[in-house]
């Protein structure tokens, strides 16, 4: 309540300018420190005034709070959010396909192929689409799915030729947190995302021989484990695969498992060439 002359205010302001600036510039700063045991911790610093007996600031005090657990929790939430966005993207793509498209053609070969696709669509039979590159095998996979009983469920598409062999297993079957370097969160694979619906495995002949037993098990029992997981997961997924290769020759050459070939070749459809 005492009036302070303007000159005195300026004097005090000048006297404590450095203190004010220090407080303003170091409020709520974060830094990483390392403990004696080598553990890294995240510290949140807050700077406050220290007053003398007359109530005037004589210095500052930096108070540090260990926010490591909170920061890690925020990071986990952000990672989970990113994974959820990826899963939603797959599902949006699955449901946003143009369902009004038609496969046009008047030749006997095209009409016969369409009839075969429509015949098998109401069943849950595994379908193998064979044909040259670019003949529209994916369009027939769309037709089979959208004409079947699972049309209201997702159609998840995987191009086996576009995935590096070391990433194909985690893409198809997912992984658990900490199962390998960079696996900061558990992640669902494409088979889990397709549960109740259909998965389309394009260029199935490019699947590594080491991964084929796991796919065979899914076809036989619908069971698999994520990478690094101990829990057996079970899914109900219809499998449609496609290839431009002669898989029987690959079987004879030892590049493709014979038992897997027969599991995929339950209902083969050869898509005629466009010419």
mmCIF file of N, CA and C in Angstrom, residues 121-124 144-153 196 238:
data_model
loop_
_atom_site.group_PDB
_atom_site.id
_atom_site.type_symbol
_atom_site.label_atom_id
_atom_site.label_comp_id
_atom_site.label_asym_id
_atom_site.label_seq_id
_atom_site.Cartn_x
_atom_site.Cartn_y
_atom_site.Cartn_z
ATOM 1 N N UNK A 121 -17.787 -67.448 -54.466
ATOM 2 C CA UNK A 121 -17.877 -66.328 -53.525
ATOM 3 C C UNK A 121 -18.759 -66.608 -52.307
ATOM 4 N N UNK A 122 -19.904 -67.335 -52.404
ATOM 5 C CA UNK A 122 -20.723 -67.557 -51.201
ATOM 6 C C UNK A 122 -20.120 -68.533 -50.203
ATOM 7 N N UNK A 123 -19.048 -69.202 -50.575
ATOM 8 C CA UNK A 123 -18.420 -70.175 -49.696
ATOM 9 C C UNK A 123 -17.242 -69.529 -48.957
ATOM 10 N N UNK A 124 -16.610 -70.317 -48.106
ATOM 11 C CA UNK A 124 -15.396 -69.873 -47.418
ATOM 12 C C UNK A 124 -14.152 -70.546 -47.987
ATOM 13 N N UNK A 144 -14.930 -61.644 -55.645
ATOM 14 C CA UNK A 144 -15.210 -62.792 -54.774
ATOM 15 C C UNK A 144 -15.604 -62.329 -53.383
ATOM 16 N N UNK A 145 -14.865 -61.355 -52.845
ATOM 17 C CA UNK A 145 -15.157 -60.881 -51.492
ATOM 18 C C UNK A 145 -16.508 -60.170 -51.418
ATOM 19 N N UNK A 146 -16.753 -59.271 -52.353
ATOM 20 C CA UNK A 146 -17.954 -58.433 -52.277
ATOM 21 C C UNK A 146 -19.213 -59.163 -52.701
ATOM 22 N N UNK A 147 -19.060 -60.331 -53.318
ATOM 23 C CA UNK A 147 -20.226 -61.134 -53.663
ATOM 24 C C UNK A 147 -20.488 -62.223 -52.635
ATOM 25 N N UNK A 148 -19.651 -62.271 -51.610
ATOM 26 C CA UNK A 148 -19.753 -63.339 -50.626
ATOM 27 C C UNK A 148 -20.424 -62.916 -49.334
ATOM 28 N N UNK A 149 -20.398 -63.825 -48.358
ATOM 29 C CA UNK A 149 -21.041 -63.604 -47.074
ATOM 30 C C UNK A 149 -20.239 -62.679 -46.163
ATOM 31 N N UNK A 150 -18.990 -62.395 -46.530
ATOM 32 C CA UNK A 150 -18.130 -61.540 -45.717
ATOM 33 C C UNK A 150 -17.998 -60.131 -46.300
ATOM 34 N N UNK A 151 -18.914 -59.761 -47.163
ATOM 35 C CA UNK A 151 -18.795 -58.480 -47.861
ATOM 36 C C UNK A 151 -18.870 -57.280 -46.920
ATOM 37 N N UNK A 152 -19.490 -57.456 -45.740
ATOM 38 C CA UNK A 152 -19.574 -56.357 -44.779
ATOM 39 C C UNK A 152 -18.368 -56.307 -43.846
ATOM 40 N N UNK A 153 -17.425 -57.212 -44.066
ATOM 41 C CA UNK A 153 -16.202 -57.265 -43.270
ATOM 42 C C UNK A 153 -15.034 -56.777 -44.128
ATOM 43 N N UNK A 196 -12.614 -62.178 -39.399
ATOM 44 C CA UNK A 196 -14.013 -62.118 -39.785
ATOM 45 C C UNK A 196 -14.209 -61.809 -41.253
ATOM 46 N N UNK A 238 -10.851 -65.654 -44.403
ATOM 47 C CA UNK A 238 -10.835 -66.327 -45.708
ATOM 48 C C UNK A 238 -9.608 -65.846 -46.478
#
